Coordinates of C-alpha atoms and ligand atoms in Angstrom, one line a residue:
M1 CA 0.0 0.0 0.0
S2 CA 1.2 3.5 -0.8
N3 CA 1.7 4.6 2.7
E4 CA 4.6 6.8 1.8
I5 CA 2.0 8.9 -0.2
L6 CA -0.4 9.1 2.7
N7 CA 1.7 9.4 5.8
Y8 CA 0.7 13.1 6.1
D9 CA -2.9 12.0 6.6
K10 CA -3.3 10.9 10.2
V11 CA -6.4 8.7 9.6
A12 CA -5.2 7.0 6.3
E13 CA -3.1 4.2 7.6
A14 CA -5.6 2.7 9.9
S15 CA -8.4 3.2 7.4
L16 CA -6.6 1.5 4.6
A17 CA -5.5 -1.3 6.8
K18 CA -9.1 -1.8 7.7
A19 CA -10.2 -1.8 4.1
Q20 CA -7.7 -4.6 3.4
R21 CA -9.1 -6.6 6.3
D22 CA -12.6 -6.0 5.1
G23 CA -11.7 -7.0 1.6
A24 CA -12.7 -3.6 0.2
E25 CA -11.0 -2.2 -2.8
T26 CA -9.8 1.4 -2.7
M27 CA -8.3 4.0 -5.1
W28 CA -4.9 2.8 -4.0
D29 CA -5.5 -0.7 -5.3
R30 CA -6.8 0.8 -8.6
R31 CA -3.9 3.2 -8.8
A32 CA -1.4 0.3 -8.4
A33 CA -3.3 -1.6 -11.2
Q34 CA -2.8 1.4 -13.5
K35 CA 1.0 0.8 -13.3
T36 CA 2.9 3.5 -15.1
Q37 CA 0.7 6.2 -16.5
C38 CA 0.7 6.8 -20.3
G39 CA 3.5 9.2 -21.3
F40 CA 1.6 10.5 -24.3
G41 CA -1.4 11.3 -22.2
E42 CA 0.7 12.9 -19.5
A43 CA 2.3 15.2 -22.0
G44 CA -1.0 16.0 -23.6
V45 CA 0.0 14.8 -27.1
C46 CA -2.6 12.1 -27.6
C47 CA -5.5 13.1 -29.8
R48 CA -8.8 11.2 -30.2
I49 CA -11.2 13.9 -31.3
C50 CA -11.8 12.2 -34.7
A51 CA -12.1 8.6 -35.8
M52 CA -9.0 8.8 -38.1
G53 CA -7.2 8.7 -34.8
P54 CA -6.3 8.1 -32.1
C55 CA -3.1 9.9 -33.1
R56 CA -0.2 10.4 -30.8
V57 CA 2.7 12.6 -31.6
S58 CA 6.0 12.5 -29.9
P59 CA 6.1 14.0 -26.4
V60 CA 9.7 14.8 -27.0
P61 CA 10.0 17.2 -29.9
G62 CA 12.3 15.9 -32.7
K63 CA 11.7 12.2 -31.9
G64 CA 9.0 10.1 -33.6
A65 CA 5.8 11.3 -35.4
E66 CA 5.4 15.0 -35.3
R67 CA 1.9 15.2 -36.7
G68 CA -1.4 13.4 -36.5
I69 CA -3.0 12.1 -39.6
C70 CA -4.7 15.4 -40.3
G71 CA -1.5 17.2 -39.7
A72 CA -2.2 18.6 -36.3
N73 CA 1.1 19.1 -34.4
A74 CA 1.9 18.9 -30.7
D75 CA 1.0 22.6 -30.2
T76 CA -2.4 22.2 -31.7
I77 CA -3.2 18.8 -30.0
V78 CA -2.0 20.1 -26.5
A79 CA -3.9 23.4 -26.9
R80 CA -7.1 21.6 -28.0
N81 CA -6.9 19.1 -25.1
F82 CA -6.3 21.9 -22.6
A83 CA -9.2 23.9 -24.0
R84 CA -11.5 21.0 -23.7
M85 CA -10.6 20.6 -20.1
V86 CA -11.7 24.2 -19.6
A87 CA -15.0 23.6 -21.4
G88 CA -15.6 20.6 -19.1
G89 CA -14.8 22.5 -16.0
T90 CA -16.8 25.6 -17.0
S91 CA -19.9 23.6 -17.8
A92 CA -19.7 21.8 -14.5
H93 CA -19.6 24.9 -12.4
S94 CA -22.1 26.7 -14.5
D95 CA -24.6 23.9 -14.7
H96 CA -24.5 23.7 -11.0
A97 CA -25.3 27.4 -10.9
R98 CA -28.2 26.9 -13.3
D99 CA -29.7 24.5 -10.8
I100 CA -29.5 27.0 -8.0
V101 CA -31.1 29.6 -10.2
H102 CA -33.9 27.2 -11.1
A103 CA -34.5 26.5 -7.4
M104 CA -34.8 30.3 -6.9
H105 CA -37.3 30.4 -9.7
H106 CA -39.3 27.9 -7.6
S107 CA -38.9 29.8 -4.4
S108 CA -41.9 31.0 -2.5
A109 CA -42.9 32.2 1.0
E110 CA -44.2 28.8 1.8
G111 CA -40.9 27.1 0.9
P112 CA -39.1 24.8 0.9
F113 CA -37.0 27.0 -1.3
K114 CA -37.1 30.5 0.3
I115 CA -35.3 33.8 0.2
R116 CA -33.2 33.9 3.3
D117 CA -31.0 36.9 2.5
E118 CA -33.4 39.5 1.2
A119 CA -30.9 42.3 1.6
K120 CA -28.6 40.5 -0.8
L121 CA -31.4 39.8 -3.2
R122 CA -32.1 43.5 -3.4
R123 CA -28.5 44.4 -3.6
I124 CA -27.9 42.2 -6.6
A125 CA -31.2 43.2 -8.2
A126 CA -30.0 46.8 -8.0
E127 CA -26.5 45.9 -9.3
W128 CA -28.3 44.3 -12.3
E129 CA -30.3 47.5 -12.7
I130 CA -33.8 46.1 -12.0
A131 CA -36.2 48.9 -11.5
D132 CA -37.6 49.3 -7.9
A133 CA -35.2 46.7 -6.6
D134 CA -35.7 48.1 -3.1
T135 CA -39.5 48.0 -3.1
K136 CA -40.7 45.1 -5.2
E137 CA -42.4 42.2 -3.5
T138 CA -39.7 39.7 -2.4
Y139 CA -40.7 36.7 -4.5
A140 CA -41.7 38.7 -7.5
L141 CA -38.2 40.2 -7.4
A142 CA -36.6 36.8 -6.9
H143 CA -38.4 35.4 -9.9
E144 CA -37.4 38.4 -12.0
L145 CA -33.8 38.1 -11.0
S146 CA -33.7 34.4 -11.6
A147 CA -35.1 34.9 -15.1
M148 CA -32.4 37.4 -15.7
A149 CA -29.7 35.0 -14.4
L150 CA -30.9 32.3 -16.7
E151 CA -30.4 34.7 -19.6
E152 CA -26.7 34.9 -18.6
F153 CA -26.4 31.4 -19.8
G154 CA -27.9 31.9 -23.2
K155 CA -28.3 35.5 -24.1
P156 CA -27.4 36.2 -27.8
F157 CA -25.6 39.5 -27.2
G158 CA -23.5 41.2 -24.5
T159 CA -21.1 40.0 -21.9
Q160 CA -21.5 38.7 -18.3
R161 CA -23.1 41.2 -16.0
F162 CA -20.8 40.6 -13.0
L163 CA -17.7 41.8 -15.1
K164 CA -18.6 45.3 -14.0
R165 CA -17.4 44.3 -10.5
A166 CA -13.8 44.6 -11.7
P167 CA -11.9 47.9 -11.7
Q168 CA -12.0 49.6 -15.0
A169 CA -8.3 48.9 -15.7
R170 CA -9.0 45.1 -15.7
Q171 CA -12.2 45.5 -17.8
D172 CA -10.1 47.4 -20.3
V173 CA -7.6 44.5 -20.6
W174 CA -10.6 42.1 -21.2
A175 CA -12.0 44.3 -23.9
R176 CA -8.6 44.8 -25.5
E177 CA -7.7 41.1 -25.5
D178 CA -11.3 39.9 -26.4
I179 CA -11.6 37.7 -23.3
A180 CA -14.7 39.3 -21.8
P181 CA -17.0 36.3 -21.6
R182 CA -20.4 36.3 -23.3
A183 CA -23.2 34.0 -22.5
I184 CA -21.8 30.9 -20.6
D185 CA -23.4 28.3 -22.9
M186 CA -22.2 30.2 -25.9
E187 CA -18.6 30.2 -24.7
V188 CA -18.6 26.5 -23.9
T189 CA -20.3 25.6 -27.2
T190 CA -18.1 27.8 -29.3
L191 CA -15.0 26.3 -27.6
M192 CA -16.2 22.8 -28.4
H193 CA -16.6 23.9 -31.9
S194 CA -13.2 25.5 -32.1
T195 CA -11.6 22.3 -30.8
H196 CA -13.5 20.1 -33.3
M197 CA -11.5 18.3 -35.9
G198 CA -10.4 20.7 -38.6
C199 CA -11.1 23.9 -36.8
A200 CA -8.7 26.0 -34.8
A201 CA -5.1 25.0 -35.2
D202 CA -3.4 28.1 -33.8
Y203 CA -2.4 27.3 -30.3
E204 CA -2.5 30.9 -29.1
S205 CA -6.0 31.4 -30.4
L206 CA -7.1 28.2 -28.7
F207 CA -5.6 29.4 -25.4
R208 CA -7.4 32.8 -25.6
R209 CA -10.7 31.2 -26.5
G210 CA -10.2 28.8 -23.6
M211 CA -9.4 31.6 -21.2
R212 CA -12.6 33.5 -22.3
T213 CA -14.6 30.3 -21.6
G214 CA -12.9 30.0 -18.2
M215 CA -13.8 33.6 -17.5
S216 CA -17.5 32.7 -18.1
D217 CA -17.1 30.3 -15.3
G218 CA -15.5 32.6 -12.7
W219 CA -17.4 35.8 -13.5
G220 CA -20.5 34.0 -14.7
G221 CA -21.4 30.5 -13.5
S222 CA -19.4 30.4 -10.3
M223 CA -20.3 33.9 -9.3
I224 CA -24.0 33.3 -10.0
G225 CA -23.8 30.0 -8.1
T226 CA -22.3 31.7 -5.0
E227 CA -24.5 34.8 -5.0
F228 CA -27.8 33.0 -5.7
S229 CA -27.0 30.3 -3.1
D230 CA -26.4 33.1 -0.6
I231 CA -29.7 34.7 -1.4
M232 CA -31.6 31.5 -1.0
Y233 CA -29.8 29.8 1.8
G234 CA -28.2 32.7 3.6
T235 CA -24.8 34.5 3.3
P236 CA -22.3 32.6 5.4
T237 CA -21.2 34.1 8.8
A238 CA -18.3 32.9 11.0
R239 CA -19.2 29.8 12.9
A240 CA -17.6 26.8 14.6
S241 CA -17.5 23.4 13.1
S242 CA -15.5 20.2 13.4
S243 CA -13.6 18.1 10.8
N244 CA -12.1 14.7 9.9
L245 CA -13.5 11.2 10.1
G246 CA -13.9 11.4 13.9
V247 CA -17.1 13.5 13.3
I248 CA -18.9 10.3 12.3
D249 CA -20.7 9.3 15.4
A250 CA -21.0 5.6 16.3
E251 CA -24.3 6.1 18.2
M252 CA -26.1 8.1 15.6
V253 CA -27.6 7.5 12.1
N254 CA -24.8 8.9 9.9
I255 CA -25.7 10.4 6.6
L256 CA -22.8 11.5 4.3
I257 CA -23.8 14.3 1.9
H258 CA -21.3 14.5 -0.9
G259 CA -21.1 16.4 -4.2
H260 CA -21.6 20.1 -4.8
D261 CA -24.9 21.7 -5.1
P262 CA -26.5 23.0 -1.9
N263 CA -30.1 22.4 -3.2
L264 CA -30.2 18.7 -2.3
A265 CA -28.1 19.0 0.9
E266 CA -30.2 21.9 2.3
M267 CA -33.3 19.7 1.9
V268 CA -31.6 16.7 3.5
V269 CA -30.6 18.8 6.5
L270 CA -34.2 20.1 6.7
A271 CA -35.6 16.6 6.5
A272 CA -33.2 15.4 9.2
Q273 CA -34.4 18.1 11.6
N274 CA -38.0 16.9 11.4
P275 CA -38.9 15.7 14.9
E276 CA -40.7 12.7 13.5
M277 CA -37.6 11.6 11.7
V278 CA -35.5 12.0 14.9
E279 CA -38.1 10.0 16.8
L280 CA -37.9 7.2 14.2
A281 CA -34.1 7.2 14.6
K282 CA -34.5 6.8 18.3
A283 CA -37.0 4.0 17.8
K284 CA -34.4 2.3 15.7
G285 CA -31.8 2.5 18.5
A286 CA -29.8 5.5 17.5
K287 CA -29.3 8.7 19.5
G288 CA -30.3 10.9 16.6
I289 CA -29.3 11.8 13.1
N290 CA -25.8 13.1 12.3
I291 CA -25.3 14.7 8.9
V292 CA -21.7 15.0 7.8
G293 CA -20.3 16.6 4.7
M294 CA -17.7 15.9 2.1
C295 CA -16.1 17.9 -0.8
C296 CA -18.0 21.0 -1.8
T297 CA -21.4 20.0 -0.5
G298 CA -19.6 19.7 2.8
N299 CA -18.2 23.2 2.4
E300 CA -21.6 24.7 1.4
M301 CA -23.3 23.2 4.4
T302 CA -20.6 23.9 7.0
M303 CA -20.4 27.5 5.9
R304 CA -24.1 28.1 6.4
H305 CA -25.0 25.6 9.1
G306 CA -21.8 24.4 10.8
I307 CA -22.4 20.9 9.4
K308 CA -19.4 18.8 10.4
I309 CA -16.8 18.1 7.7
A310 CA -16.1 14.4 7.4
G311 CA -13.2 15.0 5.0
N312 CA -12.0 16.0 1.6
F313 CA -12.0 14.3 -1.8
Y314 CA -9.5 11.6 -0.8
Q315 CA -11.5 10.5 2.2
Q316 CA -14.7 9.6 0.4
E317 CA -13.9 5.9 0.5
M318 CA -12.5 6.1 4.0
C319 CA -15.9 7.4 5.2
I320 CA -17.6 4.3 4.0
I321 CA -14.8 2.1 5.4
T322 CA -15.7 3.2 8.9
G323 CA -18.7 0.9 8.6
A324 CA -20.8 3.5 10.3
I325 CA -22.4 5.4 7.4
E326 CA -26.1 4.5 6.9
A327 CA -26.3 6.4 3.6
V328 CA -24.1 8.3 1.2
V329 CA -26.2 10.9 -0.7
V330 CA -24.7 12.5 -3.7
D331 CA -25.6 14.9 -6.5
V332 CA -22.9 16.0 -8.9
Q333 CA -19.1 16.1 -9.4
C334 CA -16.1 14.5 -7.7
I335 CA -18.0 11.3 -6.7
F336 CA -16.0 8.1 -7.3
P337 CA -18.0 5.7 -9.4
A338 CA -16.4 3.1 -7.1
L339 CA -18.6 4.1 -4.1
P340 CA -21.7 1.9 -4.7
E341 CA -19.6 -1.2 -4.9
L342 CA -17.5 -0.3 -1.9
A343 CA -20.8 0.4 0.0
K344 CA -21.8 -3.2 -0.5
T345 CA -18.9 -4.4 1.6
Y346 CA -20.8 -2.6 4.5
H347 CA -24.5 -2.0 5.2
T348 CA -24.2 1.5 3.6
R349 CA -26.7 2.6 1.0
F350 CA -25.5 4.7 -1.9
I351 CA -28.1 7.1 -3.3
S352 CA -27.4 9.1 -6.4
T353 CA -30.0 11.8 -7.1
S354 CA -29.1 13.8 -10.2
E355 CA -29.9 12.7 -13.8
K356 CA -26.6 14.4 -14.7
A357 CA -24.7 12.1 -12.4
K358 CA -26.6 8.9 -12.3
I359 CA -24.3 6.3 -10.7
S360 CA -25.4 2.8 -11.0
G361 CA -24.9 0.1 -8.4
D362 CA -27.4 0.9 -5.8
L363 CA -30.3 3.4 -5.6
F364 CA -31.1 6.2 -7.9
L365 CA -33.7 8.6 -6.5
K366 CA -34.4 11.6 -8.7
F367 CA -34.2 14.9 -6.9
S368 CA -36.0 17.8 -8.5
E369 CA -36.8 21.4 -7.4
E370 CA -40.6 20.6 -7.5
T371 CA -40.3 17.7 -5.1
G372 CA -37.1 18.6 -3.2
L373 CA -38.3 18.1 0.3
D374 CA -40.3 14.9 -0.4
N375 CA -37.2 13.5 -2.0
A376 CA -35.1 14.4 1.0
N377 CA -37.6 12.9 3.4
E378 CA -37.5 9.7 1.5
I379 CA -33.7 9.6 1.6
V380 CA -33.4 10.4 5.3
K381 CA -36.0 7.8 6.2
L382 CA -34.2 5.2 4.2
A383 CA -31.0 6.0 6.0
V384 CA -32.7 5.8 9.4
E385 CA -34.3 2.5 8.6
N386 CA -30.9 1.2 7.6
F387 CA -29.4 1.8 11.0
P388 CA -30.3 -1.6 12.5
N389 CA -28.5 -3.3 9.6
R390 CA -25.2 -1.9 10.7
D391 CA -22.6 -4.6 11.6
A392 CA -21.0 -3.6 14.9
A393 CA -18.0 -5.8 14.2
K394 CA -17.2 -3.7 11.1
V395 CA -17.5 -0.3 12.8
E396 CA -14.2 1.5 13.4
I397 CA -14.1 5.2 13.4
P398 CA -10.8 6.9 13.7
D399 CA -10.8 9.0 16.9
I400 CA -9.5 12.1 15.2
K401 CA -11.3 15.3 14.8
Q402 CA -10.3 18.9 14.8
D403 CA -12.3 22.0 15.7
T404 CA -12.5 24.6 13.1
M405 CA -13.9 28.0 12.1
V406 CA -15.7 28.5 8.9
G407 CA -18.0 31.0 7.2
Y408 CA -15.9 33.8 5.9
S409 CA -17.9 35.3 3.1
V410 CA -16.8 38.6 1.7
E411 CA -19.6 40.2 3.7
E412 CA -18.4 38.5 6.9
I413 CA -14.8 39.6 6.4
I414 CA -15.9 43.2 5.9
N415 CA -18.0 42.9 9.2
H416 CA -14.9 41.7 11.0
L417 CA -12.8 44.6 9.6
D418 CA -15.5 47.1 10.5
A419 CA -15.7 45.8 14.1
V420 CA -12.1 46.7 14.7
V421 CA -11.4 49.8 12.6
N422 CA -14.6 51.4 13.3
S423 CA -15.5 50.4 16.8
Q424 CA -15.8 54.0 17.9
L425 CA -17.7 55.3 14.9
E426 CA -21.4 55.0 14.4
D427 CA -21.2 54.3 10.7
K428 CA -19.6 51.2 9.4
L429 CA -17.0 51.7 6.7
G430 CA -18.3 48.6 4.9
T431 CA -15.2 48.3 2.8
V432 CA -12.1 46.2 2.5
K433 CA -9.8 49.2 2.9
P434 CA -8.4 48.2 6.3
L435 CA -7.2 45.0 4.6
T436 CA -5.4 46.8 1.8
D437 CA -4.0 49.2 4.5
V438 CA -2.2 46.4 6.3
I439 CA -1.0 45.0 3.0
Y440 CA 0.3 48.3 1.9
A441 CA 1.9 49.0 5.3
G442 CA 3.7 45.7 4.9
V443 CA 2.3 44.2 8.2
I444 CA 1.2 41.4 5.9
R445 CA 3.1 40.8 2.7
G446 CA 0.3 39.7 0.6
A447 CA -2.7 37.3 0.2
A448 CA -3.0 33.9 -1.3
G449 CA -6.1 31.9 -2.4
V450 CA -5.3 28.2 -1.8
V451 CA -7.9 26.0 -3.5
G452 CA -8.5 22.7 -5.3
C453 CA -8.6 19.0 -4.9
N454 CA -6.5 16.1 -3.8
N455 CA -4.5 14.1 -6.3
P456 CA -2.4 11.0 -5.7
K457 CA 0.4 12.7 -7.6
Q458 CA 0.9 14.6 -4.3
Q459 CA 1.0 13.2 -0.8
H460 CA -2.5 13.6 0.6
D461 CA -2.9 17.1 2.0
Y462 CA 0.8 17.5 2.3
A463 CA 1.2 20.2 -0.4
H464 CA -1.9 22.1 0.8
I465 CA -0.8 22.2 4.4
T466 CA 2.9 22.9 3.7
V467 CA 2.0 25.8 1.4
M468 CA -0.3 27.3 3.9
E469 CA 1.9 26.8 6.9
E470 CA 4.9 28.4 5.1
L471 CA 2.8 31.3 3.8
I472 CA 1.3 32.3 7.2
K473 CA 4.8 32.0 8.7
R474 CA 5.9 34.6 6.2
D475 CA 3.0 36.9 6.9
V476 CA 0.8 36.0 4.0
I477 CA -2.9 35.7 4.8
C478 CA -4.6 32.7 3.2
V479 CA -8.1 32.3 2.0
V480 CA -9.2 28.8 1.1
T481 CA -12.0 26.9 -0.6
G482 CA -12.8 23.4 -1.8
C483 CA -10.8 20.4 -0.6
A484 CA -7.9 22.7 0.2
A485 CA -10.1 24.3 2.9
Q486 CA -10.9 20.9 4.3
A487 CA -7.2 20.0 4.5
A488 CA -6.7 23.3 6.4
A489 CA -9.6 22.5 8.7
K490 CA -8.1 19.1 9.6
A491 CA -4.7 20.6 10.2
G492 CA -6.0 23.1 12.7
L493 CA -5.2 26.1 10.5
L494 CA -8.8 27.4 10.6
T495 CA -8.7 28.3 14.3
L496 CA -7.9 31.4 16.2
E497 CA -5.1 29.6 17.9
A498 CA -3.4 29.1 14.5
K499 CA -2.1 32.6 14.8
E500 CA 0.7 31.2 16.9
R501 CA 2.0 29.6 13.7
C502 CA 2.1 33.0 11.9
G503 CA 4.8 35.6 11.4
R504 CA 4.5 38.6 13.7
G505 CA 2.6 40.9 11.3
L506 CA -0.1 38.4 10.5
L507 CA -0.3 37.3 14.2
E508 CA -1.1 40.9 15.1
V509 CA -3.7 41.2 12.4
C510 CA -5.4 38.0 13.5
E511 CA -5.5 39.2 17.1
R512 CA -6.9 42.6 16.3
V513 CA -9.5 41.4 13.7
N514 CA -10.2 38.2 15.7
I515 CA -9.8 35.9 12.7
P516 CA -7.8 32.7 11.9
P517 CA -4.9 33.3 9.5
V518 CA -6.5 30.9 7.0
L519 CA -10.1 31.9 6.2
H520 CA -12.6 29.3 4.9
M521 CA -14.4 31.1 2.1
G522 CA -16.5 28.1 0.9
S523 CA -16.8 25.7 -1.9
C524 CA -15.1 25.8 -5.3
V525 CA -17.8 28.0 -6.9
D526 CA -17.0 30.3 -4.0
I527 CA -13.6 31.1 -5.6
S528 CA -15.8 33.8 -7.0
R529 CA -15.8 35.2 -3.5
I530 CA -12.0 35.4 -3.6
L531 CA -12.2 37.1 -7.0
H532 CA -14.7 39.5 -5.6
I533 CA -12.6 40.5 -2.6
V534 CA -9.4 40.9 -4.6
N535 CA -11.3 43.2 -7.0
L536 CA -12.7 45.2 -4.1
C537 CA -9.2 45.6 -2.8
A538 CA -7.9 46.7 -6.2
D539 CA -10.9 49.1 -6.5
V540 CA -10.3 50.9 -3.2
R541 CA -6.7 51.5 -4.4
G542 CA -7.9 52.4 -7.9
I543 CA -5.6 49.9 -9.6
D544 CA -5.7 46.8 -11.8
P545 CA -5.8 43.7 -9.5
A546 CA -2.8 42.4 -11.5
L547 CA -0.6 44.9 -9.5
L548 CA -1.6 43.5 -6.0
P549 CA 0.7 41.1 -4.2
V550 CA -1.9 38.4 -4.5
V551 CA -1.6 34.8 -5.9
G552 CA -3.9 31.8 -6.6
I553 CA -2.6 28.4 -5.7
A554 CA -3.9 24.9 -6.5
P555 CA -1.4 22.5 -4.8
E556 CA -3.1 19.2 -5.4
W557 CA -5.7 19.9 -8.1
M558 CA -7.1 17.1 -10.3
S559 CA -10.4 18.1 -12.0
E560 CA -11.3 19.9 -15.2
K561 CA -13.0 22.5 -13.0
A562 CA -9.6 23.4 -11.6
V563 CA -8.3 24.0 -15.2
S564 CA -11.2 26.3 -15.8
I565 CA -10.5 28.1 -12.5
A566 CA -6.8 28.5 -13.2
N567 CA -7.8 30.1 -16.5
Y568 CA -10.1 32.7 -15.0
V569 CA -7.8 33.5 -12.1
V570 CA -5.0 34.2 -14.5
G571 CA -7.4 36.0 -16.8
S572 CA -8.3 38.1 -13.8
G573 CA -4.7 39.2 -13.5
I574 CA -3.6 36.9 -10.7
N575 CA -0.6 34.6 -11.0
T576 CA -1.6 31.0 -10.5
Y577 CA 0.6 28.3 -9.0
L578 CA -0.1 24.7 -9.8
G579 CA 1.4 21.9 -7.7
V580 CA 0.3 19.3 -10.3
I581 CA 1.6 19.9 -13.8
P582 CA -1.1 20.1 -16.4
Q583 CA -0.9 17.8 -19.4
V584 CA 0.8 20.3 -21.6
L585 CA 4.5 19.7 -21.5
G586 CA 4.4 17.9 -24.9
S587 CA 4.2 21.4 -26.4
P588 CA 7.1 23.6 -25.3
N589 CA 5.4 26.5 -27.2
F590 CA 2.1 26.1 -25.4
T591 CA 3.9 25.6 -22.1
K592 CA 5.8 28.9 -22.6
L593 CA 2.6 30.6 -23.5
L594 CA 1.1 29.6 -20.2
T595 CA 4.1 30.2 -18.0
E596 CA 5.6 33.3 -19.7
D597 CA 4.1 34.9 -22.7
C598 CA 0.5 35.4 -21.5
Q599 CA 2.0 37.8 -18.9
E600 CA 2.4 40.3 -21.7
F601 CA -1.2 40.5 -22.7
I602 CA -3.1 39.4 -19.6
G603 CA -0.8 40.7 -16.9
A604 CA -0.5 37.3 -15.2
H605 CA 0.8 33.8 -15.9
F606 CA 0.8 30.2 -14.7
V607 CA 3.6 28.7 -12.6
F608 CA 4.1 24.9 -12.4
E609 CA 5.9 23.8 -9.2
K610 CA 5.5 20.4 -7.6
D611 CA 7.6 21.1 -4.5
P612 CA 5.5 23.1 -2.0
I613 CA 8.5 24.7 -0.3
V614 CA 10.1 25.8 -3.5
M615 CA 6.6 27.1 -4.6
V616 CA 6.4 29.3 -1.5
D617 CA 9.8 30.7 -2.2
K618 CA 8.7 31.6 -5.7
I619 CA 5.5 33.1 -4.4
M620 CA 7.3 35.3 -1.9
E621 CA 9.6 36.6 -4.7
D622 CA 6.6 37.3 -6.8
M623 CA 4.9 39.2 -4.0
E624 CA 7.9 41.2 -3.1
A625 CA 8.4 42.2 -6.7
K626 CA 4.8 43.4 -6.9
R627 CA 5.4 45.4 -3.7
T628 CA 8.5 47.0 -5.1
A629 CA 6.6 47.9 -8.3
L630 CA 3.9 49.5 -6.2
G631 CA 6.4 51.3 -4.1
I632 CA 5.2 49.8 -0.9
Ligands
LIG1 FE1 -13.8 18.2 -6.2 FE2 -15.3 20.8 -5.2 FE3 -11.6 19.4 -6.4 FE4 -12.6 18.9 -4.1 S1 -11.8 20.8 -4.8 S2 -12.0 17.5 -5.5 S3 -13.2 19.7 -7.8 S4 -14.8 19.0 -4.4 NI1 -13.4 21.8 -6.0
LIG2 FE1 -5.6 12.5 -35.4 FE2 -6.1 14.9 -36.4 FE3 -8.1 13.2 -35.9 FE4 -6.7 14.2 -33.8 S1 -8.0 15.4 -35.3 S2 -7.3 12.1 -34.1 S3 -4.7 14.4 -34.8 S4 -6.5 13.0 -37.4

């Protein structure tokens, strides 16, 4: 077993040893079965977009075939493959957002979909220039706004509405370089067209079109996903939670919610609070119902309700291996197709709910906005009734959990800043200016957004934690989302006490503002919160965000969504550091375009660096150079 790859993860060894005893297969067995991974695929030079192929050109220029049958060279093939990853990622985030907007379209005073942050509804309606946004009846306004949001996916003309949140200097770059995204579906479709056999062959053009598609994710789908989820389910506020497999409770009915979209998870939490359901659980011998979260569903639910975090991407199998999960309930994205089979080794039921992500092997129970609460009731009941089937001999829950703080939306960060700076004044400043003040004063050197998945190409959580620990030591504040945030939670970095692990400047800021040095900002669509706050900071200084000492980092990424994210973060003027190297090295030209040349026209670039310590050294150099250029 690959323990050397997992020894950073405190629960992994026992968990995988148990899997072996139970005869359960895990990702590690399957990874071993893959043997050495394909060198052509790794370099991005395998093309199978038409049936004359598959064609593979040499990953090492000058050796072997240099062109596919149609004549596409390594540059074209690599650029097309990369662009298609962007299209995949953008569609995933954006389709998630569309479901949220649909739920808002079904919202009503009676529920179950309701408007919980009316102030935000009115704020965004005003931002989108709806007349009488402050006086219209709540649900009439919600329906009008959701109809407008749906237009963002398919409108024939114009660009994404949220782009106006960026300072003018950045909007000018987008206009000049033609990467201001139009309707989201249009960007994805046109990119699939461009990458069809016999279309775009110019690698730079493919890159630019890919970036514009990614931009429709960050400033379109993801931002809509975040903002509309806040309107319906509440804008997150700071709250306590707990993390790691130890949050699974041997005496309770445990339901693992896994996936991304809060619609399903919100309904499951609501259903589990129903006193009748709790009584039923007691009648079955349990003390109650314990909902635990995983991946971004876990992030959405912990940010708004303090739902405990069972773990990140890597731990999805380990949860089931505890033998104490009555049901795994999933919607979309990042769900191993292996789970239903693994669940059969235990008493666990595996329930998939989205037609977009039907996973065979156990139960499919279609969730829809019309019947959301009924669906959730059925799911929770099924889990409760499964409790007596648990095999006590197979239950083994690692006794490891870590307290954590979550819930730092942009609004909540501003509230915290206001509480300190303005404690004597009546009026709240309501801006991020105090944050830019401490960056400009050099008390903190810069800010980093650490995001993304786990990937067996990196030791589990090691790259995430090392990068964060090293950055806060060097007075760089971190904001985190996705599975990176859950890694931080498990490592105790999302606590007020973590300030002891910081440099002096950041320690002082954490004390005064009463925040952890690493702030949980949510799920992966919530990287739009990071975009938003960076742009607010640039705005108060009247500069292009590309000038700020701010970076994006994905130390252990794996998904297409991460490629889309990297594109919009770079497109937004923020240098992006990747700890797993994307499959592009088979084209030195395309690699150079990403890591150097795009700096010239976008004002930011990609950095590939597998070693987290070396990565942090590069980041500090990057930030100090930006500080020098700003004269701060
Ligand atoms: Fe998935 Fe969003 Fe990656 Fe985690 S971080 S493995 S994409 S859950 Ni988004
Ligand atoms: Fe081969 Fe060209 Fe077809 Fe790709 S598009 S599979 S390189 S012939």
